[in-house]
GROMACS .gro file of N, CA and C in nm:
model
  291
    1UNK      N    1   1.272   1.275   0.615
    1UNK     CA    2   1.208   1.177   0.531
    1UNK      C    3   1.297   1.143   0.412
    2UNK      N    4   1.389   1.247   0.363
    2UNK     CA    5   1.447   1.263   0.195
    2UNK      C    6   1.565   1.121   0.308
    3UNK      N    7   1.581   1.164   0.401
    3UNK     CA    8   1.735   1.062   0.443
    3UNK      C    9   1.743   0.936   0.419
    4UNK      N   10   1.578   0.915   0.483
    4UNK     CA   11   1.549   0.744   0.502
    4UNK      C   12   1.516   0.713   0.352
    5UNK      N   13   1.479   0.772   0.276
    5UNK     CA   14   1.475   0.723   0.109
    5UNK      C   15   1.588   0.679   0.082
    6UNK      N   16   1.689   0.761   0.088
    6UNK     CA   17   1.828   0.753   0.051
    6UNK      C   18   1.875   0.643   0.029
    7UNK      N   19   1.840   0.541   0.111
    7UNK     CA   20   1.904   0.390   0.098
    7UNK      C   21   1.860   0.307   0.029
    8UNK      N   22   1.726   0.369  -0.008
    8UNK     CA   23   1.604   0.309  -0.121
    8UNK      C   24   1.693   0.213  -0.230
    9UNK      N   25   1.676   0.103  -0.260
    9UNK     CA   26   1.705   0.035  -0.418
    9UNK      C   27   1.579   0.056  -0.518
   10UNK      N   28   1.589   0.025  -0.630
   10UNK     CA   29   1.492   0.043  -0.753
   10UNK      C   30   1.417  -0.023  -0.687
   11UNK      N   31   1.426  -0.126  -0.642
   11UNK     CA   32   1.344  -0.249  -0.548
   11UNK      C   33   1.212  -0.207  -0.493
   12UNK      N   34   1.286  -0.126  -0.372
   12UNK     CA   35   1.258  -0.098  -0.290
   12UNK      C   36   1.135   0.051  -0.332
   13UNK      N   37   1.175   0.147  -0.440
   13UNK     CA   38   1.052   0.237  -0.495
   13UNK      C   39   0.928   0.167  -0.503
   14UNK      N   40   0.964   0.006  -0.563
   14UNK     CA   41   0.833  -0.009  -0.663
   14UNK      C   42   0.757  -0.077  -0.542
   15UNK      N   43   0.755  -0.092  -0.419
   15UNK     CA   44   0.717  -0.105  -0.335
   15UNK      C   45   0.617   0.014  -0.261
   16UNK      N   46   0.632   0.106  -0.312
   16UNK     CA   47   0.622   0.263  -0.222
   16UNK      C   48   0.506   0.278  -0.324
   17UNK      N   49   0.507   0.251  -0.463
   17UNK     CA   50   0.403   0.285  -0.552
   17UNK      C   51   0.284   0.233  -0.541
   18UNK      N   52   0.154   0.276  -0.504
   18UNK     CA   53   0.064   0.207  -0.482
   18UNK      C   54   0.009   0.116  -0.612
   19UNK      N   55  -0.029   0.003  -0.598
   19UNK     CA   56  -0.104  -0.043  -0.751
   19UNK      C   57  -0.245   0.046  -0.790
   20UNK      N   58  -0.209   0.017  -0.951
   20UNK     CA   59  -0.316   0.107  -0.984
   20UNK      C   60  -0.467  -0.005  -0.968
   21UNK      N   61  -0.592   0.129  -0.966
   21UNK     CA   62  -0.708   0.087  -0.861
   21UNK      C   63  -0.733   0.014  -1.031
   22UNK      N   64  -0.866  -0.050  -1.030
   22UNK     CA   65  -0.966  -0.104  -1.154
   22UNK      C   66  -1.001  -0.035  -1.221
   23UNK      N   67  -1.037   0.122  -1.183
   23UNK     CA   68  -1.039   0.208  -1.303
   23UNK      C   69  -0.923   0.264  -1.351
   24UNK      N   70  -0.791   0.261  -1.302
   24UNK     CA   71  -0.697   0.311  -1.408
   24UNK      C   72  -0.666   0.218  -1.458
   25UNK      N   73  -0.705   0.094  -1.420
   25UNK     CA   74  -0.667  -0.054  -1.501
   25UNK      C   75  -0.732  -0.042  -1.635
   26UNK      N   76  -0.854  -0.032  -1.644
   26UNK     CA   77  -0.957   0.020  -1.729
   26UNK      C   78  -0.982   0.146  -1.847
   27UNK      N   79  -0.829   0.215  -1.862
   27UNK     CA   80  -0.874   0.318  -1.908
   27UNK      C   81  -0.966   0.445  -1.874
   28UNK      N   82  -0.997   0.436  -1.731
   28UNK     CA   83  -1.105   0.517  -1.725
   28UNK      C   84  -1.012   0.676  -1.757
   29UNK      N   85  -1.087   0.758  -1.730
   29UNK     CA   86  -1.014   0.931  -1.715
   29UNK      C   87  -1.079   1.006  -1.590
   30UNK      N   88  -0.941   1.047  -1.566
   30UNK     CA   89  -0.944   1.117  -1.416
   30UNK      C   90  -1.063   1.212  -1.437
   31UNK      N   91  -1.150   1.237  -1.348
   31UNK     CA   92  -1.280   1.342  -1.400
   31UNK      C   93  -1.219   1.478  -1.336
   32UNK      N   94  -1.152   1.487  -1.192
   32UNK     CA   95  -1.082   1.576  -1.105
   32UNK      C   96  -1.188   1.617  -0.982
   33UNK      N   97  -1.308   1.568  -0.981
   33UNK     CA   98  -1.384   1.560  -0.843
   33UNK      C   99  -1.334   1.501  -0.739
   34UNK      N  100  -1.346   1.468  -0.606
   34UNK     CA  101  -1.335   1.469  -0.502
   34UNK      C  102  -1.309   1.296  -0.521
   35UNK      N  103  -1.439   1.266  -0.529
   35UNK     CA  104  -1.521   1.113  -0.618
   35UNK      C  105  -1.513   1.026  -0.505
   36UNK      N  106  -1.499   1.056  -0.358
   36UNK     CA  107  -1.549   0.973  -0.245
   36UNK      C  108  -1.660   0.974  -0.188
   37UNK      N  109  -1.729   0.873  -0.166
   37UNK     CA  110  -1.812   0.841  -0.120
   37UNK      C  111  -1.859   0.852   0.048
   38UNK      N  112  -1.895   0.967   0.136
   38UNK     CA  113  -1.905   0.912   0.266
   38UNK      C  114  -1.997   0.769   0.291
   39UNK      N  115  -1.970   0.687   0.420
   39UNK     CA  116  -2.039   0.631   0.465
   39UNK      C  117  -2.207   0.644   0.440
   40UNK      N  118  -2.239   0.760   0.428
   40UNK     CA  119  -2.394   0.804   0.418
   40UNK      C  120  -2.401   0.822   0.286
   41UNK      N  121  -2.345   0.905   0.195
   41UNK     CA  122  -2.359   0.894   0.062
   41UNK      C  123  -2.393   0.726  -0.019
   42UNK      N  124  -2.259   0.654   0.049
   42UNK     CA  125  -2.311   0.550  -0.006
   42UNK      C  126  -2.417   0.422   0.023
   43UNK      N  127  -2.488   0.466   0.155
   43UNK     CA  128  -2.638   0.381   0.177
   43UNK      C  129  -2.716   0.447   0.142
   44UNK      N  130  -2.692   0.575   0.089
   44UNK     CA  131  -2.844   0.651  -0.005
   44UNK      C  132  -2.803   0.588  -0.134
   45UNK      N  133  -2.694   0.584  -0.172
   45UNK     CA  134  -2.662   0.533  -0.292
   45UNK      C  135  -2.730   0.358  -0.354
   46UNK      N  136  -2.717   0.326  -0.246
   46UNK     CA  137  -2.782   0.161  -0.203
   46UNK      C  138  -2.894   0.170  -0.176
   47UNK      N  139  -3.003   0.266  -0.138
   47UNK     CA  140  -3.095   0.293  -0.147
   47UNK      C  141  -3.175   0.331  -0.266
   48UNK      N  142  -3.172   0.379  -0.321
   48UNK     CA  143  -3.206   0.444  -0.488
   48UNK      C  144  -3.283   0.359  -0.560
   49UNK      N  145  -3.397   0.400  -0.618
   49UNK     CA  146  -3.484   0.324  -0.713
   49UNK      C  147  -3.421   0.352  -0.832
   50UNK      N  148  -3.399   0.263  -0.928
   50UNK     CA  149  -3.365   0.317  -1.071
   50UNK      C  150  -3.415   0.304  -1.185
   51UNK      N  151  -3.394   0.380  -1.278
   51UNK     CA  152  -3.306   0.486  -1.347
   51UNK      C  153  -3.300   0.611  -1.256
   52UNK      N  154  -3.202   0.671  -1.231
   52UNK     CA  155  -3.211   0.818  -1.196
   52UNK      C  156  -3.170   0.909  -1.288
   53UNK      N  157  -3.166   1.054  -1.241
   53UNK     CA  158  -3.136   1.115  -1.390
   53UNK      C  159  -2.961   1.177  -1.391
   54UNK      N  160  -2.925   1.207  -1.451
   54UNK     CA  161  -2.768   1.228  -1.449
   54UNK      C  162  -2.771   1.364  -1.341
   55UNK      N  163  -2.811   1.443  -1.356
   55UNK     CA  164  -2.844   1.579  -1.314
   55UNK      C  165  -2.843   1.568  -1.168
   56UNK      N  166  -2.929   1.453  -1.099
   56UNK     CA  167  -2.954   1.432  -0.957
   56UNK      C  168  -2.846   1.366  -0.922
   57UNK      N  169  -2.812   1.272  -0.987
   57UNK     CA  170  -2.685   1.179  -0.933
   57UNK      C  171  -2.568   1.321  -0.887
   58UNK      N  172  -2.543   1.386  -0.989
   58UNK     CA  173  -2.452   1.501  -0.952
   58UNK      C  174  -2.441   1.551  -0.817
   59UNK      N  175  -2.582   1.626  -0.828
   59UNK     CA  176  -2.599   1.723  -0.713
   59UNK      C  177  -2.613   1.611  -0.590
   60UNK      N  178  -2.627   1.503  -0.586
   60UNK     CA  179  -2.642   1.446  -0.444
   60UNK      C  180  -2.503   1.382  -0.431
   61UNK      N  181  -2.432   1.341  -0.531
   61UNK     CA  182  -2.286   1.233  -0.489
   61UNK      C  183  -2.165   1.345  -0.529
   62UNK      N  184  -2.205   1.449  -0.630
   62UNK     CA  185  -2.089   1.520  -0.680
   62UNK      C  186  -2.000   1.479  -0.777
   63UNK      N  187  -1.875   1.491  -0.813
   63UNK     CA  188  -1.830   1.490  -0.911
   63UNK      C  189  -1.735   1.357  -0.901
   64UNK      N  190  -1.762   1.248  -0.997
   64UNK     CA  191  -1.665   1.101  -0.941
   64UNK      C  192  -1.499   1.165  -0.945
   65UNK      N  193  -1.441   1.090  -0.912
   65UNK     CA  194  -1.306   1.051  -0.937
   65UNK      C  195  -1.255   1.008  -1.077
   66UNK      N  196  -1.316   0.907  -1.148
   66UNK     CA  197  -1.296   0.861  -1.276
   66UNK      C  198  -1.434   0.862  -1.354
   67UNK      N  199  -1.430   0.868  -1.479
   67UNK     CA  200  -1.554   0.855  -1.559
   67UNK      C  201  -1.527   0.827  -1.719
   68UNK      N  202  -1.590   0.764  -1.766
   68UNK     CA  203  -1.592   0.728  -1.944
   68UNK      C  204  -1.764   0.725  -2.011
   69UNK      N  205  -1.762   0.714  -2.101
   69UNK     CA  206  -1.873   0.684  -2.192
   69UNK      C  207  -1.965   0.587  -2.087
   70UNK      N  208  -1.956   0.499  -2.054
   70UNK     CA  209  -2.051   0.419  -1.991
   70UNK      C  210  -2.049   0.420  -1.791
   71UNK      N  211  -1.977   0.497  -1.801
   71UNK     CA  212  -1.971   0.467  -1.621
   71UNK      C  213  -1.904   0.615  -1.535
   72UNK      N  214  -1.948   0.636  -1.401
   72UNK     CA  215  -1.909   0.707  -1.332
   72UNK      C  216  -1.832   0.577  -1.242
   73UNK      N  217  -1.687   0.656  -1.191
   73UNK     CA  218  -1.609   0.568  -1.041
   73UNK      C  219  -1.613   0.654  -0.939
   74UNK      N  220  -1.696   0.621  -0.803
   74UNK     CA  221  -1.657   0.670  -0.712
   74UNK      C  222  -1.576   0.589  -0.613
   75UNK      N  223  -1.494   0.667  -0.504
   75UNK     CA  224  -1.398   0.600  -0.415
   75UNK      C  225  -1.476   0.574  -0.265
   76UNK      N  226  -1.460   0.444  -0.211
   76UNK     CA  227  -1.469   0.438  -0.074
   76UNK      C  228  -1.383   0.474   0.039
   77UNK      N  229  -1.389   0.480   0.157
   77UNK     CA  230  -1.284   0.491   0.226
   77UNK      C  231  -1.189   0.386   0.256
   78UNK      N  232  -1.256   0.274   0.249
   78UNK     CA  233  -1.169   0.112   0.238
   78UNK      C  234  -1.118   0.120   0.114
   79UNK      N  235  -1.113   0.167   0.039
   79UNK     CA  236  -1.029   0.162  -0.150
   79UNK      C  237  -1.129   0.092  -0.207
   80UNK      N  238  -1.258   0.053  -0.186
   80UNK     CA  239  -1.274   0.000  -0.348
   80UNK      C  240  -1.361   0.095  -0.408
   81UNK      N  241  -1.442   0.077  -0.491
   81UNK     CA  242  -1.495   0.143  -0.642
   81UNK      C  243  -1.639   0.116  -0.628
   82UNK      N  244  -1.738   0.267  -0.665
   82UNK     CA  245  -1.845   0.225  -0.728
   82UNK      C  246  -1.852   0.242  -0.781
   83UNK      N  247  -1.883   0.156  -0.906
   83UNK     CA  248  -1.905   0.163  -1.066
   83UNK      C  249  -2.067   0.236  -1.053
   84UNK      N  250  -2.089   0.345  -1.114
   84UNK     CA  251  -2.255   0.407  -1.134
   84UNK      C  252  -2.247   0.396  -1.290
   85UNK      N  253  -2.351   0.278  -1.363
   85UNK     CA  254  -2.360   0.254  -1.523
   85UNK      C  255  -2.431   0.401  -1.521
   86UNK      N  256  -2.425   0.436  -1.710
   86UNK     CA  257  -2.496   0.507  -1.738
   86UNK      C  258  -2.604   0.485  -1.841
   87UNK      N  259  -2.661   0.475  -1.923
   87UNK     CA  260  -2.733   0.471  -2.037
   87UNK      C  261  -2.787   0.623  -2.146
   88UNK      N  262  -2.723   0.677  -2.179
   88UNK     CA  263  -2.737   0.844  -2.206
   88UNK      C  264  -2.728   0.903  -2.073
   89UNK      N  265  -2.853   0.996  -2.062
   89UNK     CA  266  -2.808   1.061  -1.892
   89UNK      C  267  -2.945   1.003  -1.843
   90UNK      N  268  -2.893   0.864  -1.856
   90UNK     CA  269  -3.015   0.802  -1.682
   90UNK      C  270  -2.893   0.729  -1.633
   91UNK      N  271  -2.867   0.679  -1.501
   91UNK     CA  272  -2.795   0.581  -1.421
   91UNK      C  273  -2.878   0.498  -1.393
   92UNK      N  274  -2.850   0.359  -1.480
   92UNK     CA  275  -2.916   0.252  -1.460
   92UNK      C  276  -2.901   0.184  -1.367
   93UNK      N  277  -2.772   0.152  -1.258
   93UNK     CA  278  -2.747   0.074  -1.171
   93UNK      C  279  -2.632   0.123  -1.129
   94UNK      N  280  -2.509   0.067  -1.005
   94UNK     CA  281  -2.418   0.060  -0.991
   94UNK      C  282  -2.367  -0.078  -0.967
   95UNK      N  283  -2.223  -0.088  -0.951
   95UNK     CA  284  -2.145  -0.241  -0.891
   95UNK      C  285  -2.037  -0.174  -0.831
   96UNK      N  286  -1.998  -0.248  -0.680
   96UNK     CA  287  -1.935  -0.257  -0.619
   96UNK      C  288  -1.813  -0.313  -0.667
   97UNK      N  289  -1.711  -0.272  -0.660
   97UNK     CA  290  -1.561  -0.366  -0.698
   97UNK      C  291  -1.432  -0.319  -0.648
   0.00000   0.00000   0.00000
């Protein structure tokens, strides 16, 4: 693998670097959970009456990937993002992005 780099130009790295997702665009901070979403996690997730309480969101989705003052990020398997708002510790909603 180190061989075929070898021929690499500067060019050619910034190609290899993935772009950063909407939450590192965002400032968010790495939380260090897992922060993916299975297929099933996220139609219970789409399911959900809200407010829920911070406590439950945990124990059923686990620990996001990114998080700040107003939002949890979890990851899909296609790459995009669920934004879970917060309001103190209720989760008022999420958005897809």
């Amino acid at each position: 693998m180190a061989i075929a780099l070898l021929g690499c130009s500067q060019a050619d790295w910034a190609t290899l670097t993935p772009a950063p997702t909407a939450a590192e665009q965002t400032g968010m901070v790495a939380y260090g959970g897992a922060g993916q979403l299975s297929p099933q996690e996220w139609a219970k997730l789409q399911s959900l009456a809200w407010p829920q309480n911070y406590r439950d969101m945990k124990g059923t989705f686990g620990f996001p990937a990114w998080r700040n003052e107003s939002a949890d990020v979890y990851r899909l398997a296609d790459g995009s993002e669920v934004w879970v708002f917060y309001e103190g510790r209720q989760a008022t909603g999420y958005e897809l992005r």
